[in-house]
XYZ file of C-alpha atoms in Angstrom:
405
model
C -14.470 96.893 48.781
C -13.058 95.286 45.562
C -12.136 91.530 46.276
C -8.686 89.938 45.736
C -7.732 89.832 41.905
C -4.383 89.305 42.178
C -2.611 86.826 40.330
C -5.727 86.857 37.372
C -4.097 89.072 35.383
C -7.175 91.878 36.068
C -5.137 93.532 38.478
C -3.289 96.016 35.969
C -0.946 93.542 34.754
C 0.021 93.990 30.678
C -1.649 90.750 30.390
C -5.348 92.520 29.960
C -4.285 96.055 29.119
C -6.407 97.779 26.412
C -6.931 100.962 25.090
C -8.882 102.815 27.816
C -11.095 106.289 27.075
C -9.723 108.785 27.450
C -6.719 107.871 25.644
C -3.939 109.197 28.328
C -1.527 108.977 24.738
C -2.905 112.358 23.895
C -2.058 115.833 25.240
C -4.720 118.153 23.748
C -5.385 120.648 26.252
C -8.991 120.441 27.960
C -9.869 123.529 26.998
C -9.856 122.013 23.601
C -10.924 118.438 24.188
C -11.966 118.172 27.565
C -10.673 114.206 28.487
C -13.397 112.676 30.579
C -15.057 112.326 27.620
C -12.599 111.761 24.543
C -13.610 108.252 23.278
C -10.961 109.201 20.280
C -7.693 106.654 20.502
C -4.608 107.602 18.393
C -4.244 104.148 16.991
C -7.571 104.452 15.174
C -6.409 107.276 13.279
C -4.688 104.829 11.096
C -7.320 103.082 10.198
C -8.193 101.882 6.337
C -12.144 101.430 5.216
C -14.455 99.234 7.409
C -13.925 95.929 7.942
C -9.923 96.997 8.663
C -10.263 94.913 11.837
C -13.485 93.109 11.477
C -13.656 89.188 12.692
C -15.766 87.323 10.766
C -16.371 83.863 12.837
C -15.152 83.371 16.890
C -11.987 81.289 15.782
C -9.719 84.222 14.197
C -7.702 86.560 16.410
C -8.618 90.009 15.139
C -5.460 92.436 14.275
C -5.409 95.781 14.702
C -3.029 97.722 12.588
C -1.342 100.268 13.788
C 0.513 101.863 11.120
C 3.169 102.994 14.073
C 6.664 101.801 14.806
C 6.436 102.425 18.436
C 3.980 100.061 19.692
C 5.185 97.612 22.078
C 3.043 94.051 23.059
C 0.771 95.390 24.565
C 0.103 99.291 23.157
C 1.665 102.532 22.890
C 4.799 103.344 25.066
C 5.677 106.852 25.982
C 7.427 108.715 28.910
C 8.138 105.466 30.910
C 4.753 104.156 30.611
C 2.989 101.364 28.090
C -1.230 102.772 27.386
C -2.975 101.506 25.046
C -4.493 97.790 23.616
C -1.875 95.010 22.541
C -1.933 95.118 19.057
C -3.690 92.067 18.746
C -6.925 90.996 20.310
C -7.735 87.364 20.642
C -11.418 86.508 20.527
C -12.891 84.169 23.452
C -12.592 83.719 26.999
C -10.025 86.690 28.081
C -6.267 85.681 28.952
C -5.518 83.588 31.935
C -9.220 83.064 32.739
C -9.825 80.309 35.194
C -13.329 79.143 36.498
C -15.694 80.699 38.705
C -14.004 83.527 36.995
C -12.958 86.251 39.388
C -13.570 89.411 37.473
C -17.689 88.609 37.995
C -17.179 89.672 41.717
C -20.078 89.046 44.039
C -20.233 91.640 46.790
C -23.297 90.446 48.920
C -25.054 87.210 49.304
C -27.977 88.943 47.094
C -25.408 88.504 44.014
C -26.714 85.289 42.306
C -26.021 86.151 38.717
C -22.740 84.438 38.416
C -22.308 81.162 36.833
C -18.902 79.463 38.103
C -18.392 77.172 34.980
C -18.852 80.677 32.235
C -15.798 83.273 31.856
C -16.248 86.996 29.801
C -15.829 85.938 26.225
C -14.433 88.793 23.219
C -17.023 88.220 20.625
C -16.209 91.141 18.620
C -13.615 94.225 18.208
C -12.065 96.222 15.799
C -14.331 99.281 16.818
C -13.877 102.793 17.308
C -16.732 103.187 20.092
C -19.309 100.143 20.661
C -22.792 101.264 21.688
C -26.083 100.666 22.256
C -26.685 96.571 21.966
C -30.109 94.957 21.893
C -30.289 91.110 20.888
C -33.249 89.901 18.637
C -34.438 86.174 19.816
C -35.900 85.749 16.775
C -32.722 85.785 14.554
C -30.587 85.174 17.350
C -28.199 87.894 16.477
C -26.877 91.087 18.309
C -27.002 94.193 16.991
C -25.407 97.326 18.177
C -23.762 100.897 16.992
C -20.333 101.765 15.946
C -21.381 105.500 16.263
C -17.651 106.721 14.988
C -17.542 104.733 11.680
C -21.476 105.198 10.820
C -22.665 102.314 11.416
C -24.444 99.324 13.051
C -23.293 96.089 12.928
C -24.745 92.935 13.640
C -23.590 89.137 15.591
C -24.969 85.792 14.695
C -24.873 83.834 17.800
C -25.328 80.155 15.625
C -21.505 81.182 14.463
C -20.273 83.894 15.547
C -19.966 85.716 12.050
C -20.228 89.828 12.077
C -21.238 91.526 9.376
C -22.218 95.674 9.038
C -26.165 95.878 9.330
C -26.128 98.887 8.092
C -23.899 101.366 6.744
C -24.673 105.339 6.943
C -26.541 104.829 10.177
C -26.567 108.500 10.964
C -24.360 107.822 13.504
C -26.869 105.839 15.380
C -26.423 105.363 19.118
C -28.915 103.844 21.514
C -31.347 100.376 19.895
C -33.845 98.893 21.570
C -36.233 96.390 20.658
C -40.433 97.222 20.217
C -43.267 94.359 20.741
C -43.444 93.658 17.381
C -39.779 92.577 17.270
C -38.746 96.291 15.387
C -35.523 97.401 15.629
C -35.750 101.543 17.064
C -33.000 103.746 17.021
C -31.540 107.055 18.119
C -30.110 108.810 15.665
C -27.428 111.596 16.618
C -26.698 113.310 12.909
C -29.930 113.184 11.862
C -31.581 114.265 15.588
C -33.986 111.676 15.220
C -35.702 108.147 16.797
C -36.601 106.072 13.706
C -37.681 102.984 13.745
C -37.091 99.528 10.774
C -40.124 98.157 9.742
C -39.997 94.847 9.036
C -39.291 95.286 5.096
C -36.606 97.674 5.713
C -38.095 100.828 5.390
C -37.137 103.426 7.952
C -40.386 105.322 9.492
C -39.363 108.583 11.372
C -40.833 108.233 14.679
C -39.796 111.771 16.126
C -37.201 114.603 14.958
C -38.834 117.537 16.656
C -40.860 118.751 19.442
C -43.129 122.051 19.690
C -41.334 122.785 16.184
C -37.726 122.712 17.083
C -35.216 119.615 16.031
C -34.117 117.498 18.707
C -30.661 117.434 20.219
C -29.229 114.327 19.488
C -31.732 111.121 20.510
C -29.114 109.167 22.970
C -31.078 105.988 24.379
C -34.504 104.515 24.137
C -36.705 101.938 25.757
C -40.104 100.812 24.816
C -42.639 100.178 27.436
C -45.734 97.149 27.094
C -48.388 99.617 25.961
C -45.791 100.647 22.673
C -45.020 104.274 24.306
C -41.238 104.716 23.422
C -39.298 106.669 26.225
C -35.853 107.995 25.517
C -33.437 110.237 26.373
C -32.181 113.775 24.490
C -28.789 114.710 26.042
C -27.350 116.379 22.815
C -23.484 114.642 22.590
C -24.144 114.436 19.616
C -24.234 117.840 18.675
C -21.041 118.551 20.777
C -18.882 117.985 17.708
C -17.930 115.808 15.158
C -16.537 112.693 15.887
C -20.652 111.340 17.103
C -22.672 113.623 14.710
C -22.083 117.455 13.999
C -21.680 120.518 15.931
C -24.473 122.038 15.873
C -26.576 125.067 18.662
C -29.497 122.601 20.998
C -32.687 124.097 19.858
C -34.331 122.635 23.251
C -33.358 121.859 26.829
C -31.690 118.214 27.436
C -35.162 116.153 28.557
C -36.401 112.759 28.378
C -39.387 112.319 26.777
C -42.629 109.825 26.140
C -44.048 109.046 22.600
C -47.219 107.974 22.590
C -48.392 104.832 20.407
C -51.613 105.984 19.544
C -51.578 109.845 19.596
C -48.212 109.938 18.236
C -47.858 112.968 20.443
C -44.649 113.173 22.917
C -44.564 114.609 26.038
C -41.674 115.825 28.278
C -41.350 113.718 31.368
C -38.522 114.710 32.671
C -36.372 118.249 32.489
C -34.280 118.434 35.835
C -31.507 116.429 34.502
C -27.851 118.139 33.234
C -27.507 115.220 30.478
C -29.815 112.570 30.705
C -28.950 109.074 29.261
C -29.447 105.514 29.415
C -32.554 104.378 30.856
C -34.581 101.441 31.618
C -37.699 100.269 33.435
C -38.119 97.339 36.435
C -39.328 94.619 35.100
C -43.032 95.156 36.378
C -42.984 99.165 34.946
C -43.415 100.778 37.859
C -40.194 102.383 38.269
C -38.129 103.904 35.435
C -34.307 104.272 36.209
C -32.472 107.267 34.180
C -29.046 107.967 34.333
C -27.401 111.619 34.331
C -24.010 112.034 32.822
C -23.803 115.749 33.361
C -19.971 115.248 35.153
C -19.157 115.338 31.045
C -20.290 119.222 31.360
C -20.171 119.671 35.247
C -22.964 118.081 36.821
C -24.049 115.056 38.419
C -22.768 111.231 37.621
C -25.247 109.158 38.995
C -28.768 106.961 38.326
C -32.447 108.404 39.144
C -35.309 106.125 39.507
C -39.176 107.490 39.079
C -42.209 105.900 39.551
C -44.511 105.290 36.562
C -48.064 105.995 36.713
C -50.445 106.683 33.772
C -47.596 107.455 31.653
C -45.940 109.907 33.958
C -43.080 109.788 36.216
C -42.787 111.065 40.155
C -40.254 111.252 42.375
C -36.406 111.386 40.681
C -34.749 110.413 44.112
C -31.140 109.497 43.695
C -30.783 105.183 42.979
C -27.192 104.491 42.841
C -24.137 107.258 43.245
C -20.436 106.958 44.272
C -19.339 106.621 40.319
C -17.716 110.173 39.420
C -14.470 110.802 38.588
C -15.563 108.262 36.437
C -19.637 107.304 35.182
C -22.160 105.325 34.252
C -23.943 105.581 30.869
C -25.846 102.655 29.813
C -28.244 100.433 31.895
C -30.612 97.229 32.136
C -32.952 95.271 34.871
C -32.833 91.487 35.184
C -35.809 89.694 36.188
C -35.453 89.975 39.456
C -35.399 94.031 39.629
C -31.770 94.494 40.182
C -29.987 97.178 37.897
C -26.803 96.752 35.943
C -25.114 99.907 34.459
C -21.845 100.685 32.639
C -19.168 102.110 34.412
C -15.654 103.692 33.097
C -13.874 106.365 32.631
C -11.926 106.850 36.034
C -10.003 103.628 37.683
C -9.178 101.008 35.127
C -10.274 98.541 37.847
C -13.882 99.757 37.818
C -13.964 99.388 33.857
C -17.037 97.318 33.278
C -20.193 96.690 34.629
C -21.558 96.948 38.070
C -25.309 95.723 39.838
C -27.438 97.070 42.237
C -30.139 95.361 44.053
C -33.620 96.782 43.626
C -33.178 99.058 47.298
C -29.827 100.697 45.679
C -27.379 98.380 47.080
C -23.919 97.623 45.558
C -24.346 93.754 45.150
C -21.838 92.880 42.351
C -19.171 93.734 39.371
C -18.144 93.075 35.684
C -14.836 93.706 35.631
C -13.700 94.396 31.540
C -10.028 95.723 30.134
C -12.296 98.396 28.744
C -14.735 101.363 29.435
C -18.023 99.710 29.172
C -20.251 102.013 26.972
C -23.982 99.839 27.419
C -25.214 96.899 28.210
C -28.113 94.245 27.292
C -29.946 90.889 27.929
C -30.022 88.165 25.095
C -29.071 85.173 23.912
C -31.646 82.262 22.836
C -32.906 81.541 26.806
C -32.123 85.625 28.224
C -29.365 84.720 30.180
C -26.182 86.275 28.751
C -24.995 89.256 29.266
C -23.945 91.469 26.325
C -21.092 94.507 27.202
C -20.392 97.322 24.753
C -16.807 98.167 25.988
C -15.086 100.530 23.745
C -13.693 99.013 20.848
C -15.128 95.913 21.826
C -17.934 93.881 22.305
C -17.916 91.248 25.400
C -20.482 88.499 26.339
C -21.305 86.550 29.454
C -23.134 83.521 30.626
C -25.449 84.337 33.870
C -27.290 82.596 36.707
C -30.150 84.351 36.109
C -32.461 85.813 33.170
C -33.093 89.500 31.867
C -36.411 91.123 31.975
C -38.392 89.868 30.141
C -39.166 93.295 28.431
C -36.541 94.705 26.122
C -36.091 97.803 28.540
């Protein structure tokens, strides 16, 4: 049961409205664009060339402009009803935020994560779908896909400055981390995992398997022996807003590369659309989401059990999220799971976590659909939230795993 946010402007209140997907301002029919999954908003249409709403450094509001005469404060208003983001969105702690902040709500004793003098800081917006985030210690910066505008962009963390990374990204999606400290990368347009060596070159890791192209690569992890795991779901192959339309050549699986063979193997096949995934911190479990309620199947998280590079079991971990889903998740050091949620209720925008026996132990409540989710900063204990057109940070109790999946 949700605790008491009222009066802290989470509630609903205009205060923290924002653009939600799917945009409720458009009335395609769902034969046409089915709208669980219609991460298009109107206002973007308007846009100019990249940096049209870029922030570079935490101290300037960024301004979205709309191009349209009928946007109220806070969004679009049509039949009666205001949807949409206010047309300007402050960077920083989020309006009327007052410490412990009540939108990190701790639902058992088990919940330990939350630090009482931190709030959910906007570090970045100006986005047309925020996804995949992985932080590099190293640099200290944040990196994560714009997968609409073709592109990943990047967060220094010493001042807050963003920047595009890179530009013609093939519509990248899901990064992750390796142990050398490589940036890897599913790409949807190209159907590919590549990974950045560290002079910049881009090495294909994997584009096909038994001589037919992948789908459209969707999230990846990379386990302590260098096997890289990921995901094939094909979205982006359902049209063109993520990638192209294009026919799958092969069924949606997760698969294993190996490090030394270079050979892959299918691990998984049973799921409708498998996507983000992540192992415990100790490897022997690997949780795997399914997203199939996008094309009438399941909304809910698997975990395996990993032995010898193979996974057992695929019992259901954590369910309960359709109409709405999960997407993205993560493991803290301590086993417990955090995943994206949105879609549905705009009070269960955000992030939720589950103790390692599948328990419901807390929520990240965010004015947006939360897309993915990471572990960074310089001591692994802030929380990074790809929400939409927006990237959100927060200041735990507690420490990531120490691995980057």
């Amino acid at each position: 049961m949700r605790g008491d946010l009222s009066g802290t402007g989470f509630e609903g209140s205009a205060a923290l409205a924002a653009a939600r997907y799917p945009d409720l301002t458009q009335e395609t029919p769902d034969a046409i664009h089915p709208p669980l999954f219609s991460n298009i908003l109107r206002w973007t249409e308007t846009g100019t060339r990249r940096d049209r709403a870029l922030t570079h450094g935490r101290n300037n509001p960024a301004r979205v402009t709309t191009g349209r005469d009928d946007m109220g404060e806070f969004g679009f208003k049509g039949n009666g009803h205001s949807f949409g983001r206010p047309a300007s969105l402050p960077l920083g702690v989020l309006q009327d935020t007052r410490y412990p902040d009540p939108r990190v709500e701790s639902l058992d004793p088990r919940f330990k994560a939350r630090q009482g003098n931190a709030g959910i800081e906007r570090i970045a917006t100006g986005f047309r779908w925020a996804e995949g985030p992985v932080y590099f210690p190293a640099g200290g910066y944040l990196l994560w896909s714009d997968i609409p505008n073709n592109r990943i962009m990047r967060w220094l963390e010493d001042d807050g400055h963003v920047s595009v990374f890179r530009t013609d990204s093939h519509y990248a999606n899901g990064n992750t981390r390796d142990r050398e400290g490589r940036l890897v990368t599913c790409e949807h347009d190209s159907r590919r995992v590549t990974r950045t060596e560290a002079d910049g070159r881009i090495t294909v890791l994997m584009d096909r398997h038994l001589g037919k192209r992948l789908n459209s690569p969707n999230d990846v992890v990379v386990a302590s022996d260098g096997a890289i795991w990921f995901t094939d779901p094909g979205y982006g192959i359902d049209g063109p807003y993520e990638g192209h339309t294009a026919e799958a050549e092969l069924p949606r699986q997760v698969y294993r590369l190996d490090p030394v063979r270079g050979e892959a193997t299918v691990v998984a096949d049973d799921f409708t659309r498998p996507n983000g995934l992540a192992f415990s911190p100790d490897e022997s479990r690997l949780y795997i989401v399914d997203s199939g309620l996008t094309h009438g199947g399941p909304a809910h998280i698997r975990v395996f059990d990993v032995k010898g590079g193979k996974l057992s079991g695929g019992r259901v971990f954590a369910d309960g999220f359709a109409p709405g889903l999960t997407d993205g998740l993560r493991t803290d050091a301590d086993g417990n799971v955090w995943c994206s949620m949105g879609w549905a209720d705009p009070a269960e925008d955000g992030v939720r976590c589950y103790a390692p026996d599948g328990d419901l132990i807390g929520k990240v409540h965010l004015p947006e659909t939360c897309a993915n989710l990471c572990f960074g900063g310089r001591r692994g204990h802030r929380l990074f939230m790809a929400a939409s057109s927006s990237v959100y940070a927060l200041y735990l109790n507690m420490t990531g795993a120490s691995r980057p999946g």
